[in-house]
Every structure is written in structure tokens, then in C-alpha cells.
Short mmCIF file of N, CA and C in Angstrom, two decimals:
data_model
loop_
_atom_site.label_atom_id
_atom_site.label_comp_id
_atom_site.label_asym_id
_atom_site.label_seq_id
_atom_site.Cartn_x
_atom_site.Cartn_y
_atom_site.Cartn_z
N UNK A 18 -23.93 4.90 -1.71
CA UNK A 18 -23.51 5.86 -0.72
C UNK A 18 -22.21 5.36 -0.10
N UNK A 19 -21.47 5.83 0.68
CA UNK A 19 -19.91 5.73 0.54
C UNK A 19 -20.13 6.64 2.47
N UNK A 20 -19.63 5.86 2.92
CA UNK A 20 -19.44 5.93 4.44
C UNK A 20 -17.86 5.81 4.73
N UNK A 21 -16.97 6.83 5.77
CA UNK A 21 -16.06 7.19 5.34
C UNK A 21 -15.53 5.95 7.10
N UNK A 22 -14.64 5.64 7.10
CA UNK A 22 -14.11 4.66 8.27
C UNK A 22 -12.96 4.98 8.67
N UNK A 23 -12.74 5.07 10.08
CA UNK A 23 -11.42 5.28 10.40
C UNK A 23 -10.38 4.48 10.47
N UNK A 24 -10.35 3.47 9.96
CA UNK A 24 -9.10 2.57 9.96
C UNK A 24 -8.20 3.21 8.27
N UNK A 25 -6.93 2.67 8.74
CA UNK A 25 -6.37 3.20 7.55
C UNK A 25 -6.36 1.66 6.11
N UNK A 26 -5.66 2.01 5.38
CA UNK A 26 -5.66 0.90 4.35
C UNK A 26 -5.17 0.15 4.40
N UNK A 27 -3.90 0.02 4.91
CA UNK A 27 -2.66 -0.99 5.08
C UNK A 27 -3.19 -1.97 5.76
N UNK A 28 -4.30 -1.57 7.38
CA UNK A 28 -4.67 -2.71 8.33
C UNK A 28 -6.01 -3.17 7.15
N UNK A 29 -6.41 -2.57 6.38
CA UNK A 29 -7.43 -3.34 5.80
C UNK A 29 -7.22 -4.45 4.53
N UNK A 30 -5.92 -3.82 4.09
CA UNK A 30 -5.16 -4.81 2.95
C UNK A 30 -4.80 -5.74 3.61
N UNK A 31 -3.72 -5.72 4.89
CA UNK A 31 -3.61 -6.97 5.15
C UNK A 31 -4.67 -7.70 5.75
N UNK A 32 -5.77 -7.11 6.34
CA UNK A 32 -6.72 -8.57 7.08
C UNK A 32 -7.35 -8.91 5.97
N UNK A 33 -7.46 -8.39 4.67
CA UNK A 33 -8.58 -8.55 3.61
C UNK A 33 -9.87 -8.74 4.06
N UNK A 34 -11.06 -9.92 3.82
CA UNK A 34 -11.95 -9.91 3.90
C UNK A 34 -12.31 -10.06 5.40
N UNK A 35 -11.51 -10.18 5.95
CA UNK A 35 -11.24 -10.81 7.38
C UNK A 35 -11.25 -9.51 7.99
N UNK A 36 -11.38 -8.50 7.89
CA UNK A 36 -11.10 -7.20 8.28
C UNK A 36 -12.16 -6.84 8.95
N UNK A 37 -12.69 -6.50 10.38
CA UNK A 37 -13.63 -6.18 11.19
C UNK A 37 -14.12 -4.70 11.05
N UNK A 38 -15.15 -4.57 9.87
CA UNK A 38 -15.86 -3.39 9.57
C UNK A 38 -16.62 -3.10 10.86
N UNK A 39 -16.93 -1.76 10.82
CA UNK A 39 -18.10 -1.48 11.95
C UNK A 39 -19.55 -1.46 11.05
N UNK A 40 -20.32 -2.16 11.24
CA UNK A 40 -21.95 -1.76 10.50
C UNK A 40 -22.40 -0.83 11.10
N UNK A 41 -23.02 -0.27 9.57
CA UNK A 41 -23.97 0.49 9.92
C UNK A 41 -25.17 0.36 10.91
N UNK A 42 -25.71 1.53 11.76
CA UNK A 42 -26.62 0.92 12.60
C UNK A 42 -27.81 0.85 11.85
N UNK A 43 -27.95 1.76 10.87
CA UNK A 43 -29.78 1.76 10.36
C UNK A 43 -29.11 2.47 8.80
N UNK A 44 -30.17 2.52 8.11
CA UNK A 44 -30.25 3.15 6.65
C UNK A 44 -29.94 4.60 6.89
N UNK A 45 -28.93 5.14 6.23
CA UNK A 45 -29.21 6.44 6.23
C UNK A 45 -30.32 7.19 5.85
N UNK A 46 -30.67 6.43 4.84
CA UNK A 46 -32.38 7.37 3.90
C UNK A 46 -33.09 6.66 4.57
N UNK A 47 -33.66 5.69 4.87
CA UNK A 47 -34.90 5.26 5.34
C UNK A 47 -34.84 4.53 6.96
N UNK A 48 -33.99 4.59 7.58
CA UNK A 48 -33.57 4.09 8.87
C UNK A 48 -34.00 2.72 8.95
N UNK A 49 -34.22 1.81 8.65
CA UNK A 49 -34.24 0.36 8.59
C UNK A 49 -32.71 -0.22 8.65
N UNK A 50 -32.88 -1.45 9.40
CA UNK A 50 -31.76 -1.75 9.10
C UNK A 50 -31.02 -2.37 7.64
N UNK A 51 -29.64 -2.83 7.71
CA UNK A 51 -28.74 -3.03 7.39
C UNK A 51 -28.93 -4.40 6.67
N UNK A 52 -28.62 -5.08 5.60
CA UNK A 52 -28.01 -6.19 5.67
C UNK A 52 -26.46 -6.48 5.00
N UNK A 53 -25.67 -7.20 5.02
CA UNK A 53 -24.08 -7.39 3.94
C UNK A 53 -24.53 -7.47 2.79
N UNK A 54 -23.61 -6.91 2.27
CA UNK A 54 -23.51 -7.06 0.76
C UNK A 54 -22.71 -7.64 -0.24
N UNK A 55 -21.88 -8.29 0.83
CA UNK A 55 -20.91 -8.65 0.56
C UNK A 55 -19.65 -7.78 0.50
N UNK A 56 -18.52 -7.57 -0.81
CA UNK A 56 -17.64 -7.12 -0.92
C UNK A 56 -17.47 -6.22 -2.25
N UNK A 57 -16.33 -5.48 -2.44
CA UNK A 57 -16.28 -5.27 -3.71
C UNK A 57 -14.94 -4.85 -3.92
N UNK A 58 -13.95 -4.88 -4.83
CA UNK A 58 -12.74 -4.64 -4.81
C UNK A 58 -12.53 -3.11 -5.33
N UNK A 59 -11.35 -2.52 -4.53
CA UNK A 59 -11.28 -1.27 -5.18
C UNK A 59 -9.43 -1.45 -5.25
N UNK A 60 -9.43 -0.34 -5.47
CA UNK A 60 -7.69 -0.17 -5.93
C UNK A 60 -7.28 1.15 -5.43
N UNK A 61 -6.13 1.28 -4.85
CA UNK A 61 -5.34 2.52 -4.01
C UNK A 61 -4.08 2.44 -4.52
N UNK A 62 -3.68 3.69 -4.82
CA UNK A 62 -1.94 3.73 -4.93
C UNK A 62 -1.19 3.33 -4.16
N UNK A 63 -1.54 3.25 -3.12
CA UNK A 63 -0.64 2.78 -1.68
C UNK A 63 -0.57 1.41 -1.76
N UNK A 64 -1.28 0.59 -2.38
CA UNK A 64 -1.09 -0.79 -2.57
C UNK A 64 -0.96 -1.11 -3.41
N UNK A 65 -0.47 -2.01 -3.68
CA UNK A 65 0.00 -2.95 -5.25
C UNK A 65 -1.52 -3.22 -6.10
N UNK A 66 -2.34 -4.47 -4.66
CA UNK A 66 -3.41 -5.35 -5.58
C UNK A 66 -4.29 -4.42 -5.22
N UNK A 67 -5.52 -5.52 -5.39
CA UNK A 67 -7.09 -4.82 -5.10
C UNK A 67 -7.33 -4.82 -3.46
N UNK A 68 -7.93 -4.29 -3.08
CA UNK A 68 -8.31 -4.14 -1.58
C UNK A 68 -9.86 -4.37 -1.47
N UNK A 69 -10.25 -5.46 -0.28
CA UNK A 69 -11.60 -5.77 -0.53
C UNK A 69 -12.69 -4.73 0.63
N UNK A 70 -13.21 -3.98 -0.23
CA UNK A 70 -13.75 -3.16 1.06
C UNK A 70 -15.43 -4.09 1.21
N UNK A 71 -16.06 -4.06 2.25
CA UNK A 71 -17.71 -4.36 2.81
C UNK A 71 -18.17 -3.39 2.15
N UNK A 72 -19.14 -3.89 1.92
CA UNK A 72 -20.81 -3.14 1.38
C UNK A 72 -21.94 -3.82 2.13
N UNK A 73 -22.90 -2.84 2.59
CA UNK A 73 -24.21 -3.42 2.99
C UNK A 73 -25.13 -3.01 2.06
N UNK A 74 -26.27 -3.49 2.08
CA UNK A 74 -27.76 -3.09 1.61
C UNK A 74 -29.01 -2.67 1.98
N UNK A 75 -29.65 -1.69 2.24
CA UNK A 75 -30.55 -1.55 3.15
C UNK A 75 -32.38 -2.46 1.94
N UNK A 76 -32.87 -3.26 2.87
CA UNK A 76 -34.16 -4.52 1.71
C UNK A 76 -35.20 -2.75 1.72
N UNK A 77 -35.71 -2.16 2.15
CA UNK A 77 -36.22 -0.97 2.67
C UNK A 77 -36.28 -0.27 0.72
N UNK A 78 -34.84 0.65 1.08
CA UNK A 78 -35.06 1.56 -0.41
C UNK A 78 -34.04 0.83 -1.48
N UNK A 79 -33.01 -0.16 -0.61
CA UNK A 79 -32.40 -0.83 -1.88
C UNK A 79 -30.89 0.31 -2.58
N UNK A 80 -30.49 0.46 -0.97
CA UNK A 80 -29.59 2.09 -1.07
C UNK A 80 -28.22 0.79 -1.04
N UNK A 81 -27.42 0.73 -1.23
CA UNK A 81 -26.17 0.33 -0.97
C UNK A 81 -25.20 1.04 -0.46
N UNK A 82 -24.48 0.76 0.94
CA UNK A 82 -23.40 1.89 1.70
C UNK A 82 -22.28 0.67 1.36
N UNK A 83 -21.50 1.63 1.04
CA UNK A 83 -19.66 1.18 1.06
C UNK A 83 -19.10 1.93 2.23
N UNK A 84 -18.45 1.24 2.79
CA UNK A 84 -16.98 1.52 3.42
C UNK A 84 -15.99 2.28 2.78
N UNK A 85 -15.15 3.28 3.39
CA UNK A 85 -14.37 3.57 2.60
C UNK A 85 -13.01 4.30 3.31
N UNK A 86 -12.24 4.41 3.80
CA UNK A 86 -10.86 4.58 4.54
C UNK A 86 -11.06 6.30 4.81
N UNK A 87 -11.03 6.47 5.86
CA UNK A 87 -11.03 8.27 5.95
C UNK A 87 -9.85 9.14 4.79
N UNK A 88 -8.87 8.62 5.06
CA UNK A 88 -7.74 8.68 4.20
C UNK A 88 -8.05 9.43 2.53
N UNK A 89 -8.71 9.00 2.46
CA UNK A 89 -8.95 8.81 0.65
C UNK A 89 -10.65 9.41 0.62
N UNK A 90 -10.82 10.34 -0.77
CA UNK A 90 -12.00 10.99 -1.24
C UNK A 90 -12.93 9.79 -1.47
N UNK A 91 -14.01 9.95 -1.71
CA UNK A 91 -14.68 9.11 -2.74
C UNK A 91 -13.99 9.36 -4.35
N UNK A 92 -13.79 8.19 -4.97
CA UNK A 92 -13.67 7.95 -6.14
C UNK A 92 -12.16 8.88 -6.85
N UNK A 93 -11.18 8.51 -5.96
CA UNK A 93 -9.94 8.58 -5.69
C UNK A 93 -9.09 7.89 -5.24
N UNK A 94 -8.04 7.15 -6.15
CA UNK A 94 -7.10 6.43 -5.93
C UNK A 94 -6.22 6.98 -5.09
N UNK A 95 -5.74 7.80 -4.49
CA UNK A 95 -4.80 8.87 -3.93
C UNK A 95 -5.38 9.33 -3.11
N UNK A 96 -4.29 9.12 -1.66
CA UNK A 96 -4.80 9.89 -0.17
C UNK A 96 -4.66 11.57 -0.34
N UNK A 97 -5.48 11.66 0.52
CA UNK A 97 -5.92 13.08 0.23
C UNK A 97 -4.41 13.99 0.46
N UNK A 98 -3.68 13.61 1.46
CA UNK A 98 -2.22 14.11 1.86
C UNK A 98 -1.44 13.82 0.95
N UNK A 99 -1.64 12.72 -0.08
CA UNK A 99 -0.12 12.73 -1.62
C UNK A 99 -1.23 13.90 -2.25
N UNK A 100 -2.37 13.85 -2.37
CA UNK A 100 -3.11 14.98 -3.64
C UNK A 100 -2.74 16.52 -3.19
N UNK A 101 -2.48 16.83 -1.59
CA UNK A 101 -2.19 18.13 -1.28
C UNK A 101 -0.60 18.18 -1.47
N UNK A 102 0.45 16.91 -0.71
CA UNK A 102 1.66 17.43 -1.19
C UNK A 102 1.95 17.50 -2.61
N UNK A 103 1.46 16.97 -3.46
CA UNK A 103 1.65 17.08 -4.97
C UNK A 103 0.65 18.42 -5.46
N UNK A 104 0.04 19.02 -4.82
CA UNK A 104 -0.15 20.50 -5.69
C UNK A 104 1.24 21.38 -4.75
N UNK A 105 1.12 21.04 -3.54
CA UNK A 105 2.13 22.28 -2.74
C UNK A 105 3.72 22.13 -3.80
N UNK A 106 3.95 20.70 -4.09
CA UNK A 106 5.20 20.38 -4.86
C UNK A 106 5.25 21.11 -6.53
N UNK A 107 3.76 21.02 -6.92
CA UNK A 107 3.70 21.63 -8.00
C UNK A 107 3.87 23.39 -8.09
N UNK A 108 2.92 24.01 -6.79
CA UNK A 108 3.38 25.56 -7.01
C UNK A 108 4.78 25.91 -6.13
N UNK A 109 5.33 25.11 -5.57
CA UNK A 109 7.31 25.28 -5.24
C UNK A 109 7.94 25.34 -6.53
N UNK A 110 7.74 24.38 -7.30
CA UNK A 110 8.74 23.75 -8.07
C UNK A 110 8.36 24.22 -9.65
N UNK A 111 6.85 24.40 -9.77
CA UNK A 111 6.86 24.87 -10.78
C UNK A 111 6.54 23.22 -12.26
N UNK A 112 6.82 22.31 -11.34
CA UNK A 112 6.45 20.73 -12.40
C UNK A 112 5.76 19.70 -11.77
N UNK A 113 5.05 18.93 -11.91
CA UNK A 113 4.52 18.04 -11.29
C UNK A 113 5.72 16.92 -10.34
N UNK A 114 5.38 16.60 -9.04
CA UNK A 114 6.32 15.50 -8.30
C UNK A 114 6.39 14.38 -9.45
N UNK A 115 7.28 13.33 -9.00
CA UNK A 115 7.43 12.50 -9.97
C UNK A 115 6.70 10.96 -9.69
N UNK A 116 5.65 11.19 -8.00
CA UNK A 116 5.03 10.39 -7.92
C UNK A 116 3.34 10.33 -8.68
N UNK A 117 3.40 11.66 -9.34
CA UNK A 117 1.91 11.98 -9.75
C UNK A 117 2.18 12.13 -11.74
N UNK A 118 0.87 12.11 -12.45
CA UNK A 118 1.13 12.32 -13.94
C UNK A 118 0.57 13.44 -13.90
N UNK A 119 0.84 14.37 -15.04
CA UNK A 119 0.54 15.86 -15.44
C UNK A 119 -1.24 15.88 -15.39
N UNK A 120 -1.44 14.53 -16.32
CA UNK A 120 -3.21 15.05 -16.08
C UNK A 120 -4.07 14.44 -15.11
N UNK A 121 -3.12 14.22 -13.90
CA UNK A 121 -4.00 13.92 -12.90
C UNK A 121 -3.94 14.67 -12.05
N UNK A 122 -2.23 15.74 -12.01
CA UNK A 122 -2.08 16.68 -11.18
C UNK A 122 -2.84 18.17 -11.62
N UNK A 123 -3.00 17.81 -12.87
CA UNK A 123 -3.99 19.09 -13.05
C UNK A 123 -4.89 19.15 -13.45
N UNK A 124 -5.94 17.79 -12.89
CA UNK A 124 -7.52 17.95 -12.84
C UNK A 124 -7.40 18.02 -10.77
N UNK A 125 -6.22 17.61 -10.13
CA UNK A 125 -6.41 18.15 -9.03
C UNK A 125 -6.62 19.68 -8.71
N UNK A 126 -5.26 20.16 -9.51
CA UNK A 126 -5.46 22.02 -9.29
C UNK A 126 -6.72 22.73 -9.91
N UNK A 127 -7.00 22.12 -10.98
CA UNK A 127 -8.30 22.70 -11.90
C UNK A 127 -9.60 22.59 -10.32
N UNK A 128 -9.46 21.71 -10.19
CA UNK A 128 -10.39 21.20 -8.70
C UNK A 128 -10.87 22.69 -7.63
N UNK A 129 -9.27 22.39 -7.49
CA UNK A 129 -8.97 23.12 -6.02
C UNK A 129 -9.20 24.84 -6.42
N UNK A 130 -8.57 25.49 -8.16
CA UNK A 130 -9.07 26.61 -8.31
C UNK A 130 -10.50 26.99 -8.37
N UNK A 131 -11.25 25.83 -9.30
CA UNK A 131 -12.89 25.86 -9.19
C UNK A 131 -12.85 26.50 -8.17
N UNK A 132 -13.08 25.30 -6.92
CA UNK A 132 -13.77 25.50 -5.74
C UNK A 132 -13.40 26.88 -4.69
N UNK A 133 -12.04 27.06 -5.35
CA UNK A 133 -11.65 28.09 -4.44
C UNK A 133 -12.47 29.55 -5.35
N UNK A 134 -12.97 29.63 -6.04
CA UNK A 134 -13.23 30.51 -7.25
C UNK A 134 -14.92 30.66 -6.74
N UNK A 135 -15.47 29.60 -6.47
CA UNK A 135 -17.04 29.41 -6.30
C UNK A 135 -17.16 30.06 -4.58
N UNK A 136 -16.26 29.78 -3.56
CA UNK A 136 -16.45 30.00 -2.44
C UNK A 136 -15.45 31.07 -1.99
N UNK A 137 -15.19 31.75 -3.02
CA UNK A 137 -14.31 32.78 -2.66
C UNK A 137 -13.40 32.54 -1.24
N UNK A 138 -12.62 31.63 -1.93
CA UNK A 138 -11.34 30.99 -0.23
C UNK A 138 -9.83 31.42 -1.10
N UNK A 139 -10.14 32.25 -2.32
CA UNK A 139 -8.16 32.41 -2.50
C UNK A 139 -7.58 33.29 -1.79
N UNK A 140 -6.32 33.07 -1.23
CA UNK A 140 -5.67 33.68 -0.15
C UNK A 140 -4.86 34.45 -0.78
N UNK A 141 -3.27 35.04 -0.05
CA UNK A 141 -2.34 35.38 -0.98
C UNK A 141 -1.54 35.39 -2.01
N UNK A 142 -1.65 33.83 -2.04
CA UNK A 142 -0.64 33.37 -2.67
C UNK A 142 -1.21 31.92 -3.05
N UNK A 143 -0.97 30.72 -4.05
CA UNK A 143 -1.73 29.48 -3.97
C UNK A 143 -1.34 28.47 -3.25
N UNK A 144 -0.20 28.75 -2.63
CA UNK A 144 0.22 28.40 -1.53
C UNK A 144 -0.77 27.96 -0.14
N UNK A 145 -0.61 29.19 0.16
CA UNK A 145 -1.85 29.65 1.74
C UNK A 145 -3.13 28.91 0.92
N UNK A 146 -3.72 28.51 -0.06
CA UNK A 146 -4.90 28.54 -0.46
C UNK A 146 -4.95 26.89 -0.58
N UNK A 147 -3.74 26.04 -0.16
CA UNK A 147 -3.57 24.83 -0.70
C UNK A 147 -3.89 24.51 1.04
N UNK A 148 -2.81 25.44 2.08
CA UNK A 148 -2.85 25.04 3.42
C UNK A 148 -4.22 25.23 4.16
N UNK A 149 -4.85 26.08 3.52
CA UNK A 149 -5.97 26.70 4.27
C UNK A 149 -6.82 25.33 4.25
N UNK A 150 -6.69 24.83 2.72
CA UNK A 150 -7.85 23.78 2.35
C UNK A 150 -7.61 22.76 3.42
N UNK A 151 -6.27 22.27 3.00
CA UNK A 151 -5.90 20.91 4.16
C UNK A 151 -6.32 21.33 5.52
N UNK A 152 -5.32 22.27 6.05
CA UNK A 152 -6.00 22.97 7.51
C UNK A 152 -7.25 22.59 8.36
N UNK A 153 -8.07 23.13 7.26
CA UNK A 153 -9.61 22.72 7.50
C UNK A 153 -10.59 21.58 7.21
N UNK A 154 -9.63 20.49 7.02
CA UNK A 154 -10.79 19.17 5.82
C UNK A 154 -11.00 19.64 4.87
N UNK A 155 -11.17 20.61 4.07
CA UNK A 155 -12.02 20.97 2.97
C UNK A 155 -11.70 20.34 1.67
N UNK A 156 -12.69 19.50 1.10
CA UNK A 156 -12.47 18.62 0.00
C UNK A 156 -12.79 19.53 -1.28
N UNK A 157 -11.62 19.37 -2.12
CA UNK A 157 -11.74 19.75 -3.56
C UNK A 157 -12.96 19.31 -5.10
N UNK A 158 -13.10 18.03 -4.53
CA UNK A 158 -14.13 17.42 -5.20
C UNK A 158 -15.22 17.48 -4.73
#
């Protein structure tokens, strides 16, 4: 399970392990507490190396919670604000930005049409349908 934290990445790259997580207070599934889990490395575009995020364990159901930067989806290298300016850059311009690759920018849009397709949210234009999403939090994945 993947618990979302408000610190950004940069203060967590530089303190590394040293970085003052907040614990969880109890298990989400079974409300028992918490114990560490130590660490586990993940990787962000915004940084060069690996970034060490906390993990706990609940002894109870044996659930494991990660930490994870508000910033960024689960199981996404890319803040959610480069994944929205790189579709808005893609329907301006008509080509992918030159900070993103073709098949990553278009399993983002494939994403964002799904979901907009399942919850009937397309607007005028794919424009309005990119702002609406950001606007509101609304995650593509």
C-alpha cells in the first residue's frame, strides 16, 4: 500500500535515509500498529540517483505501507505537473515536448482518453479536458 506524503523530493533526496518520515499511526486494514521496514529505493526523473523512501509493516496482516511524495502517482517516475504539461504541450504543438518519449507520452494520453471516455468528463476541446483533470486532482491512472 503506498501512502501519499507531503514533503516534496528534493528535501527527501537530500536528507536520504536521514529524512524524518511521519509514521503511520495504526494499519490501515487491520488497525494495529506499525513497525519499520526499513527502506527501499525508488527512482524519479527529477533526480539523477535512487531516492530512499521508508516502508513500515503492520506483524497483524503483514500489509506493507510505503511513503511516497504527493507530487508523483503511484508507480510513476514523473510528477504529475511534467505528465499534465507534456499532454497540454502535446495537443498545442501537435509532437511530444522534448523532455518526454513518444511511448510514454502516449500511454499518458491513451490514460487520460480512457478515463475521460469511462466517466464521461470530455469537454470542448482536449484541452479543457486536460485542465479540468489537473483543476480537480483527478488521476489518470
Amino acid at each position: 500500500m503506498t501512502l501519499p506524503c507531503n514533503s516534496k523530493i528534493a528535501e527527501i533526496y537530500t536528507d536520504g535515509k536521514s529524512f524524518k518520515w511521519i509514521r503511520p499511526t495504526c494499519c490501515p486494514r487491520c488497525k494495529s500498529k506499525v513497525w519499520g521496514h526499513g527502506f527501499v529505493r525508488r527512482f524519479f526523473n527529477s533526480v539523477k540517483e535512487c531516492v530512499y523512501i521508508k516502508r513500515w509493516r503492520c506483524p497483524g496482516c503483514k500489509l506493507v505501507i510505503t511513503c511516497r511524495p504527493e507530487e508523483f502517482w503511484r508507480r510513476y517516475q514523473e510528477s504529475i505537473d511534467q505528465i499534465f504539461n507534456a499532454l497540454k504541450f502535446r495537443v498545442k504543438y501537435l509532437n511530444w515536448p522534448p523532455w518526454t518519449t513518444r511511448q510514454r507520452g502516449g500511454h499518458w494520453m491513451n490514460q487520460l482518453i480512457r478515463k475521460s471516455q469511462v466517466n464521461l468528463m470530455f469537454k470542448e476541446c482536449m484541452l479543457e479536458t486536460i485542465h479540468f483533470f489537473q483543476q480537480k486532482k483527478l488521476t489518470i491512472f
